[in-house]
mmCIF file of C-alpha atoms and ligand atoms in Angstrom:
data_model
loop_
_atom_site.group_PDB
_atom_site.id
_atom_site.type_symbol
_atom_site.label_atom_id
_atom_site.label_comp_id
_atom_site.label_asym_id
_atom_site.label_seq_id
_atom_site.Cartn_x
_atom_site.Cartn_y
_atom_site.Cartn_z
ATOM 1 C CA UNK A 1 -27.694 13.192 -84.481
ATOM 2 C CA UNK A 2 -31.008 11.512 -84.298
ATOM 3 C CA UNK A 3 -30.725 8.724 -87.403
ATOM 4 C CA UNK A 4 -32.802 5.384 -86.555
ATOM 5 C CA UNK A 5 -30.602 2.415 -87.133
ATOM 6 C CA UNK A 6 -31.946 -1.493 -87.126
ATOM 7 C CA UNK A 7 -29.692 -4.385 -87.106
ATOM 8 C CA UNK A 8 -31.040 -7.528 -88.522
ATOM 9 C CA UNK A 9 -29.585 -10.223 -86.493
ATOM 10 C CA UNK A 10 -27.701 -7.554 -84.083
ATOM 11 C CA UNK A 11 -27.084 -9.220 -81.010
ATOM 12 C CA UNK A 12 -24.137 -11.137 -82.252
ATOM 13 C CA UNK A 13 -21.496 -12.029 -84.539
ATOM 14 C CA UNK A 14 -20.680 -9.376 -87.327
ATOM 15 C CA UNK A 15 -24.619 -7.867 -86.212
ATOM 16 C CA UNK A 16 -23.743 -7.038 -83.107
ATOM 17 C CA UNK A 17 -20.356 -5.624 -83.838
ATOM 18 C CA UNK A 18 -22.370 -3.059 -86.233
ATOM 19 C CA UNK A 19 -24.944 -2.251 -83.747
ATOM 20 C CA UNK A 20 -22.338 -1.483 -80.921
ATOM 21 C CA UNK A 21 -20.234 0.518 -83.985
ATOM 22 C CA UNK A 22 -23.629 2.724 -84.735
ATOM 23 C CA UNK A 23 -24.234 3.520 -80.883
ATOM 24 C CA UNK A 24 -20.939 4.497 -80.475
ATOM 25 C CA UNK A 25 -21.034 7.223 -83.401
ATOM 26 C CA UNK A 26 -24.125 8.544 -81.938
ATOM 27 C CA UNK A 27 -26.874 6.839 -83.591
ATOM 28 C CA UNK A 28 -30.359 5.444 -81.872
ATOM 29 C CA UNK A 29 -29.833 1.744 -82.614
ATOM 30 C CA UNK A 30 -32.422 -1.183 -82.478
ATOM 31 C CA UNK A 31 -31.326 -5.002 -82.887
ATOM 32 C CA UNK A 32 -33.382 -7.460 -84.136
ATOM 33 C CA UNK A 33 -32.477 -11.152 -82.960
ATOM 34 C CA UNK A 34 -34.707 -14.503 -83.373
ATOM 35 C CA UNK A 35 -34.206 -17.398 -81.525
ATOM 36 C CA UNK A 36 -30.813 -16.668 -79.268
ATOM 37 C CA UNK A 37 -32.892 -14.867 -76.694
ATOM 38 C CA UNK A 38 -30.552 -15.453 -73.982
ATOM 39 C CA UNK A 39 -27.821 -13.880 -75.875
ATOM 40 C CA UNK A 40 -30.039 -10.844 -77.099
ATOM 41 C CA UNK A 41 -30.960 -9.928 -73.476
ATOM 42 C CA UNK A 42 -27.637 -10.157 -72.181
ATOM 43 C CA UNK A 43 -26.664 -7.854 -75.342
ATOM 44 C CA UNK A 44 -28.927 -5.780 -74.268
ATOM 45 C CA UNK A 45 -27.670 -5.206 -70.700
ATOM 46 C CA UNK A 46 -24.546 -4.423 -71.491
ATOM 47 C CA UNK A 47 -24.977 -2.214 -74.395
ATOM 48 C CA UNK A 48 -28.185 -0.778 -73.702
ATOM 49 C CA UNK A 49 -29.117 -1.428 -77.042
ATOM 50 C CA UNK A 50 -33.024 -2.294 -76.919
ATOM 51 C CA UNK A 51 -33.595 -5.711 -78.664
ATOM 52 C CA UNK A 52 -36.672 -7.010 -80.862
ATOM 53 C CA UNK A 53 -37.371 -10.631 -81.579
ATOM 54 C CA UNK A 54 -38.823 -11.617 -84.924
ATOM 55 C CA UNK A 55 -38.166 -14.142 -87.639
ATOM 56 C CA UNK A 56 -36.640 -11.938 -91.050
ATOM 57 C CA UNK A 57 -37.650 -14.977 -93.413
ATOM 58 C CA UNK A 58 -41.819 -13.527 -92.433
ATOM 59 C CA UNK A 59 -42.976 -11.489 -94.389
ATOM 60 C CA UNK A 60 -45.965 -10.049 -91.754
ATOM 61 C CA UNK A 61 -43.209 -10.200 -88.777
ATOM 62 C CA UNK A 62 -40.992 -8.000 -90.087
ATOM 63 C CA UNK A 63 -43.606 -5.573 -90.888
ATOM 64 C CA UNK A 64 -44.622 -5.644 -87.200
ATOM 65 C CA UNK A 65 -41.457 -5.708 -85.850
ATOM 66 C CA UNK A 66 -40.709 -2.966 -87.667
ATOM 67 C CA UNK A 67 -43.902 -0.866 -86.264
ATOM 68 C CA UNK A 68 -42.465 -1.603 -82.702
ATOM 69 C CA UNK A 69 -38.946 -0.750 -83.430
ATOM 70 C CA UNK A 70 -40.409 3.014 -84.671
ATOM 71 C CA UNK A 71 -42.660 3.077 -81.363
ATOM 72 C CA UNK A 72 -39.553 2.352 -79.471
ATOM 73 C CA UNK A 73 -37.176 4.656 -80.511
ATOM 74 C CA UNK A 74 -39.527 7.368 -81.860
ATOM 75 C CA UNK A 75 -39.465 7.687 -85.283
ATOM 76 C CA UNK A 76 -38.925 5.589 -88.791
ATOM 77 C CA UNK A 77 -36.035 3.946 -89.468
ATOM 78 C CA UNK A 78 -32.988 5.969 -91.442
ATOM 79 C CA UNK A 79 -30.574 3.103 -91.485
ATOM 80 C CA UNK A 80 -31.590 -0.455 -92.293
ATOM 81 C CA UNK A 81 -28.463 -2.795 -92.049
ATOM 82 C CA UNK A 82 -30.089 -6.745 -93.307
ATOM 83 C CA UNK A 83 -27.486 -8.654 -91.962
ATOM 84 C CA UNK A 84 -29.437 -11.532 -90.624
ATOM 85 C CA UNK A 85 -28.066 -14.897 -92.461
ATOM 86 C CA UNK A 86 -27.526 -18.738 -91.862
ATOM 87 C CA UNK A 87 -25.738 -21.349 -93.830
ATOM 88 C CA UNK A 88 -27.128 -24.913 -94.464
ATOM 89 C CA UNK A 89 -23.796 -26.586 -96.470
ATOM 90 C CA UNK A 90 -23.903 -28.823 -98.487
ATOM 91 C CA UNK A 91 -22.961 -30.523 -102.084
ATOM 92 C CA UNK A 92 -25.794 -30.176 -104.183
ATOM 93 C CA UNK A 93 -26.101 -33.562 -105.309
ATOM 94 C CA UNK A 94 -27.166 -34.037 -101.564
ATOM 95 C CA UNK A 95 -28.605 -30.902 -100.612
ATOM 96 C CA UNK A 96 -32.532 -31.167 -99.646
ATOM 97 C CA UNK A 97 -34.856 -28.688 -100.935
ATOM 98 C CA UNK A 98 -35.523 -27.243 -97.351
ATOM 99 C CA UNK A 99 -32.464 -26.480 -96.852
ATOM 100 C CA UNK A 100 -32.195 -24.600 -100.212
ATOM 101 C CA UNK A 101 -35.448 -23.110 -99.376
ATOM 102 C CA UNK A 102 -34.616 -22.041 -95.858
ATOM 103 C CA UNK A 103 -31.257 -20.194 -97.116
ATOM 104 C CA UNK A 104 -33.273 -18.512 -99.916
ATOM 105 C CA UNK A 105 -35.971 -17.109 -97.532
ATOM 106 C CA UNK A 106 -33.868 -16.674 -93.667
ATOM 107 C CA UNK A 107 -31.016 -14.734 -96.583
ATOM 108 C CA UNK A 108 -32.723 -13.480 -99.534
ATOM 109 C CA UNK A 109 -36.520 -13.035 -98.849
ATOM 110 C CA UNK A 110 -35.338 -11.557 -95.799
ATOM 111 C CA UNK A 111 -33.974 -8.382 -97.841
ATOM 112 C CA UNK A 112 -37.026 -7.860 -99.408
ATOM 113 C CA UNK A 113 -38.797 -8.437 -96.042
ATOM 114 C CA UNK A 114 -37.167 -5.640 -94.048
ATOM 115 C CA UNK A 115 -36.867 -2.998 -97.026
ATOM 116 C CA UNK A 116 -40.300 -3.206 -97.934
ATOM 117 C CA UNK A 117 -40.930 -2.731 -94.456
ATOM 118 C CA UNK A 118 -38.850 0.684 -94.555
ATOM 119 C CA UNK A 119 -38.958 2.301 -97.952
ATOM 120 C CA UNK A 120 -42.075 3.840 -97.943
ATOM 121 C CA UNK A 121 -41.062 6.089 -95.005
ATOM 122 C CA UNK A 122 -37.959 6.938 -96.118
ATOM 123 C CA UNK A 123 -39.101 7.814 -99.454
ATOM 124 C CA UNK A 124 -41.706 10.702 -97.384
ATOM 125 C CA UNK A 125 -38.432 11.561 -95.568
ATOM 126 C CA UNK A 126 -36.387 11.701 -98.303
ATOM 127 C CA UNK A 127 -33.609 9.844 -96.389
ATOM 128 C CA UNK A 128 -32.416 6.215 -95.979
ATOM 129 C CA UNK A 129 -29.247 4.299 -96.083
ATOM 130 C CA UNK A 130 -30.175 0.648 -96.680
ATOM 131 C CA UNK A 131 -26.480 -1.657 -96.398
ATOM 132 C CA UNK A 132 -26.860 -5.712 -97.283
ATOM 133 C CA UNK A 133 -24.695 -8.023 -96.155
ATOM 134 C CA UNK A 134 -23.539 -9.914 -98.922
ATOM 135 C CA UNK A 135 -20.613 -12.836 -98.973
ATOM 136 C CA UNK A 136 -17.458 -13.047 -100.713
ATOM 137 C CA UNK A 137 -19.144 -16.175 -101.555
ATOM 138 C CA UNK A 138 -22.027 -14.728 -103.649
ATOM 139 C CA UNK A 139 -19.430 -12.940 -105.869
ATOM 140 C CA UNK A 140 -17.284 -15.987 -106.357
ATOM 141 C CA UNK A 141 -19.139 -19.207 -105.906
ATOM 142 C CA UNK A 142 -17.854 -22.254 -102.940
ATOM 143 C CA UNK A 143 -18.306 -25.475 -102.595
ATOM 144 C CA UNK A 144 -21.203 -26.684 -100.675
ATOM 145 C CA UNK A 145 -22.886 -23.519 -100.849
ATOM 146 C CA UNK A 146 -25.173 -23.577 -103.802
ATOM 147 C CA UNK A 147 -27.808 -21.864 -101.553
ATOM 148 C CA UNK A 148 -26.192 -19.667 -99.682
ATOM 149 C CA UNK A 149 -23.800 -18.374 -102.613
ATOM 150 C CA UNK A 150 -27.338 -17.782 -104.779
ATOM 151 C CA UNK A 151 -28.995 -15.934 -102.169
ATOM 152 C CA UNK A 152 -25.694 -13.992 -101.503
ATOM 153 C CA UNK A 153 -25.812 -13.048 -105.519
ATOM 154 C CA UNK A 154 -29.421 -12.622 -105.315
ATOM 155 C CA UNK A 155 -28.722 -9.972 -102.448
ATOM 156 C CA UNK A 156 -26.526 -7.859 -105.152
ATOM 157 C CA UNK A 157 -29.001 -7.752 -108.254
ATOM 158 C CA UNK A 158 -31.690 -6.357 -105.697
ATOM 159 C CA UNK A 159 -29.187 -3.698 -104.387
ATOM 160 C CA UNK A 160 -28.523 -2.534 -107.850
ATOM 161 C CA UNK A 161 -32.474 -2.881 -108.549
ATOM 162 C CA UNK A 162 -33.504 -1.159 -105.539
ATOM 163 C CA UNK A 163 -30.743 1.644 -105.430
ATOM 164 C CA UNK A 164 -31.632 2.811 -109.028
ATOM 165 C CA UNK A 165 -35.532 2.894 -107.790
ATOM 166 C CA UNK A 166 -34.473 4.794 -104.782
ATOM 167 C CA UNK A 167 -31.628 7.560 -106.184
ATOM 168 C CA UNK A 168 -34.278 10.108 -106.697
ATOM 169 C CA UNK A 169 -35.089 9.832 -103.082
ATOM 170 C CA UNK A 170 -31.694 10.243 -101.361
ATOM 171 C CA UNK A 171 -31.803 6.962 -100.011
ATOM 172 C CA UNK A 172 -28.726 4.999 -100.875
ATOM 173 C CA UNK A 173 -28.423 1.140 -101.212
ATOM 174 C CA UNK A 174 -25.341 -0.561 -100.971
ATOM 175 C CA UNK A 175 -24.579 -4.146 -100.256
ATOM 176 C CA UNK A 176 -20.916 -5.136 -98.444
ATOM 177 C CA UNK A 177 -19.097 -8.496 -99.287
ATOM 178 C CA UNK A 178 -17.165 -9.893 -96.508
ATOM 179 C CA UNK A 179 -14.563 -12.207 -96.727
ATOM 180 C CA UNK A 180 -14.354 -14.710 -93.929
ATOM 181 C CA UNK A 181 -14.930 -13.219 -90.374
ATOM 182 C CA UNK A 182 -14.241 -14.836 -87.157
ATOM 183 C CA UNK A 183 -17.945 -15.480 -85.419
ATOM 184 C CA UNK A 184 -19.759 -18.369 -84.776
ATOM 185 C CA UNK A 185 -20.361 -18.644 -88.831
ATOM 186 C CA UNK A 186 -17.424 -19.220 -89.490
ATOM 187 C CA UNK A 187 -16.349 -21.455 -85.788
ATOM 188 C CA UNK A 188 -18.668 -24.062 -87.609
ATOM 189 C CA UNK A 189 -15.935 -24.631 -90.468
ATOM 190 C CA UNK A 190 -14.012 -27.752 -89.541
ATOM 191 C CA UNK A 191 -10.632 -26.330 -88.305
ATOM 192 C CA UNK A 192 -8.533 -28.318 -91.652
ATOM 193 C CA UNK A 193 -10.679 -26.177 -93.767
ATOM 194 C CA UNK A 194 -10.897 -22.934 -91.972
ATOM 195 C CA UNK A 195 -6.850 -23.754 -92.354
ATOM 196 C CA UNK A 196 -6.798 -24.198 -96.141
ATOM 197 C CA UNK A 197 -9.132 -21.083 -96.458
ATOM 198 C CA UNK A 198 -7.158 -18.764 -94.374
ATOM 199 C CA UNK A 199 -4.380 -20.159 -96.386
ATOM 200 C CA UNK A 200 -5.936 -18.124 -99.407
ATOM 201 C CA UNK A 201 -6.244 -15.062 -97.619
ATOM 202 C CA UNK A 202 -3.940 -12.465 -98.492
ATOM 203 C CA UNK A 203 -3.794 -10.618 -95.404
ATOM 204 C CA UNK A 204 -2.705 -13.579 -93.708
ATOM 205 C CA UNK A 205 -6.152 -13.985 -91.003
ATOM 206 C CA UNK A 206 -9.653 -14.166 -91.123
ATOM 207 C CA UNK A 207 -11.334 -10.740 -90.326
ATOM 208 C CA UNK A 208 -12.617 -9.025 -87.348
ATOM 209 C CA UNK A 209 -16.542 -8.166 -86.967
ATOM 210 C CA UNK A 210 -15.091 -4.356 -86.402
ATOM 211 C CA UNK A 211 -13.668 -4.708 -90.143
ATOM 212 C CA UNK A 212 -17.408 -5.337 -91.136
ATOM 213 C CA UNK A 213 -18.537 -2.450 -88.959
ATOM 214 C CA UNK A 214 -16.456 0.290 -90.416
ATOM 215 C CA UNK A 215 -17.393 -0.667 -93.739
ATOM 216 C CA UNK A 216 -21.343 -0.016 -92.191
ATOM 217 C CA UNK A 217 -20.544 2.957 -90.716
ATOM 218 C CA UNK A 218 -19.177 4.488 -93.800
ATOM 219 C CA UNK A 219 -22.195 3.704 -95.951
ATOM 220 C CA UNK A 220 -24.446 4.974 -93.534
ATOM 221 C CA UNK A 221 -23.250 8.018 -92.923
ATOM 222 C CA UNK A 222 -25.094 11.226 -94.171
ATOM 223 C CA UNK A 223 -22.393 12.412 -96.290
ATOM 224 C CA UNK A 224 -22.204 9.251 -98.156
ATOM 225 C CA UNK A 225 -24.848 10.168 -100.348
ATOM 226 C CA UNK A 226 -23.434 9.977 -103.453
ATOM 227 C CA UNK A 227 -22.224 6.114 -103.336
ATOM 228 C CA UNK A 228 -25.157 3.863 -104.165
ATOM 229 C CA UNK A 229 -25.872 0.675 -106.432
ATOM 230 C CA UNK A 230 -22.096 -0.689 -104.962
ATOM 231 C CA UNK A 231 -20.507 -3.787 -103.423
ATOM 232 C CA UNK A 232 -17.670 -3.512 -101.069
ATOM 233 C CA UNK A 233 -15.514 -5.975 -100.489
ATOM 234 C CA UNK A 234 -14.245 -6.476 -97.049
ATOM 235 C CA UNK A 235 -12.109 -9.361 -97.441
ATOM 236 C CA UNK A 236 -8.655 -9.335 -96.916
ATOM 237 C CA UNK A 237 -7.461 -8.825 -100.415
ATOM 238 C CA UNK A 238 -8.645 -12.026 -101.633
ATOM 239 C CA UNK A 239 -8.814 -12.009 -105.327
ATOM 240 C CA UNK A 240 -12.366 -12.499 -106.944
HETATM 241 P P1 NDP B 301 -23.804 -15.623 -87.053
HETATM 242 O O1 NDP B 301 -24.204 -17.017 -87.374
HETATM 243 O O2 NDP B 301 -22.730 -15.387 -86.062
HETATM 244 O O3 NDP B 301 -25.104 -14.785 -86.624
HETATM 245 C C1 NDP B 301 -26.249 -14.826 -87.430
HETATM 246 C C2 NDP B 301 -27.235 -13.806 -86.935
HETATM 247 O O4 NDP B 301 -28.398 -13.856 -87.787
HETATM 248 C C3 NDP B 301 -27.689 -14.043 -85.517
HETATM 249 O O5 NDP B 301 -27.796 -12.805 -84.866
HETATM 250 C C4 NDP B 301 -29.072 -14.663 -85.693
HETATM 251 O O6 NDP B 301 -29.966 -14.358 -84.629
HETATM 252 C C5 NDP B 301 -29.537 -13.959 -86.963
HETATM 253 N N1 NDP B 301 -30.591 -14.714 -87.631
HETATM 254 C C6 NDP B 301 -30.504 -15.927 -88.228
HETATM 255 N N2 NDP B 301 -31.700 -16.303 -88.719
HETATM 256 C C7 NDP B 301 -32.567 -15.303 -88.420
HETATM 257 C C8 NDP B 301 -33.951 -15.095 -88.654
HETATM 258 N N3 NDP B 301 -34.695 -15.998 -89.308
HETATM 259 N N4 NDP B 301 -34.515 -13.948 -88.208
HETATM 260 C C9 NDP B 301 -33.776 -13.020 -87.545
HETATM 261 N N5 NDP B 301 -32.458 -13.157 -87.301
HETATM 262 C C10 NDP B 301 -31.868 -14.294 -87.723
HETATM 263 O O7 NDP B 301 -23.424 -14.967 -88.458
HETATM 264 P P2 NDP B 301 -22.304 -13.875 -88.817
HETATM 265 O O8 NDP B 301 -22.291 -12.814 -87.803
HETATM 266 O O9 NDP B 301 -21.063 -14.592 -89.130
HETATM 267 O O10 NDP B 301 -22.880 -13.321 -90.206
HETATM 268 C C11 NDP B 301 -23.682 -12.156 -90.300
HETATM 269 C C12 NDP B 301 -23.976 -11.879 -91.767
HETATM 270 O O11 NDP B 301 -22.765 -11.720 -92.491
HETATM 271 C C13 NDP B 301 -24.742 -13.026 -92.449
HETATM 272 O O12 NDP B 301 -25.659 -12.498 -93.387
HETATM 273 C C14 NDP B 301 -23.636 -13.780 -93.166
HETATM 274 O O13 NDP B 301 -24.129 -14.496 -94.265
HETATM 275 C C15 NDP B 301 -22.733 -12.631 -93.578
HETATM 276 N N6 NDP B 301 -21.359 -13.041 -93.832
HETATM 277 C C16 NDP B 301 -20.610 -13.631 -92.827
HETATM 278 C C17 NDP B 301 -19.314 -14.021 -93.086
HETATM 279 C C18 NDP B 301 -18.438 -14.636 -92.030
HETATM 280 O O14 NDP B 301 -17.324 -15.047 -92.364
HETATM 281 N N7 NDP B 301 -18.840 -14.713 -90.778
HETATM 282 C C19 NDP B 301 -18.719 -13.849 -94.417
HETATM 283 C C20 NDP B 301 -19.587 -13.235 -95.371
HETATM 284 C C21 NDP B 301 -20.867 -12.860 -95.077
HETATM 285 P P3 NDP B 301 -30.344 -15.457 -83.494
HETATM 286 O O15 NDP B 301 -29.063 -16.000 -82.980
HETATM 287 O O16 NDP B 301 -31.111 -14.686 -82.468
HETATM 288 O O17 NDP B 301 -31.204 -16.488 -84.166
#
């Protein structure tokens, strides 16, 4: 097939569940990762799915990293999947500004980060599928996540932005909302609440990182082309 895929935080969790997902259906996949190293390289062993460390919140790293994923693998990158993300909880009343700041910039600034890193060639090419992983909780709001939820809405607006910017260019730019998905995300939830919130969830579970990966593999497919500007929700039927 030949596409160029990068994963933003694709050595684990929901990332690495879309990077194995995109080598499976044929597609040259690279996987960013930043400070699990151990994990990334043992990622990379068993997938064969060549790794890059950089920080997504820097501006001049993902440029570079960028540069060395194309050198890699060949050519620019079709696909961009920005799925790295953190949470810092917290009520706002008690929140610290670096924690706000450091959701804003590792989940938001990040976007901006990576796709100004890629547009450029895929506006020569004429090609691109750019896929932003949003949150249920940037549709709907949550407690304790002032940050995260405004980032995660922040990540929408820019989809819409960019994907209107980009139409003329066949690159699409589409932005997927999951719902709560068993990783290490989500392991971090004290169980009581992870009870009470699965509680809410229609389909009776949280989700699988192959739910997630589907959704990717969907939007970035070349016959996709005419879906752009969306948010998919990937959340058990949970009501927003
Ligand atoms: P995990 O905490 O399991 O993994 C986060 C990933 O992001 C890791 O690969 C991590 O890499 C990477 N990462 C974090 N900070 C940086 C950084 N500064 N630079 C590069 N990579 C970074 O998260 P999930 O897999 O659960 O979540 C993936 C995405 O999906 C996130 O954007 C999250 O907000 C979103 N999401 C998750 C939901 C869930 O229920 N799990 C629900 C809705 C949305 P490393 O370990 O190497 O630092």
């Amino acid at each position: 097939m030949g596409r160029i895929a990068l994963v933003t935080g694709g050595t684990r969790g929901i990332g690495g569940g879309i990077s194995r997902a995109l080598k499976e259906a044929g597609y040259s996949v690279a996987a960013n990762y930043h400070s699990g190293i151990e994990m990334a390289r043992e990622f990379c062993d068993r997938t064969g799915i060549p790794v890059f460390s950089w920080d997504v919140s820097n501006y001049e790293s993902c440029r570079k990293g960028t540069v060395a994923v194309s050198e890699a693998l060949g050519g620019t990158v079709d696909i961009l999947v920005n799925n790295a993300g953190i949470t810092l909880d917290g009520m706002l009343h008690k929140m610290l500004p670096e924690d706000w700041i450091k959701v804003i910039t590792t989940n938001l600034n990040s976007v901006f980060n990576m796709c100004r890193a890629v547009v450029n060639p895929m506006r020569e090419k004429k090609f691109g599928r750019i896929i932003n992983l949003s949150s249920v909780n940037g549709l709907k709001g949550q407690v304790g996540q002032t940050n995260y939820s405004a980032a995660k809405a922040g990540i929408v607006g820019f989809t819409k932005s960019l994907a209107l910017e980009s139409a003329s260019k066949n690159i699409t730019v589409n932005a997927i909302a999951p719902g709560y998905i068993s990783t290490d995300m989500t392991e971090a939830i004290p169980a009581d609440v992870r009870e009470k919130i699965c509680s809410g969830i229609p389909v009776g579970r949280f989700g699988r990182v192959d739910e997630i990966a589907q959704a990717v593999l969907f939007l970035a497919d070349d016959r996709s082309s005419f879906m752009t500007g969306t948010v998919l929700s990937v959340n058990g039927g949970q009501y927003l």
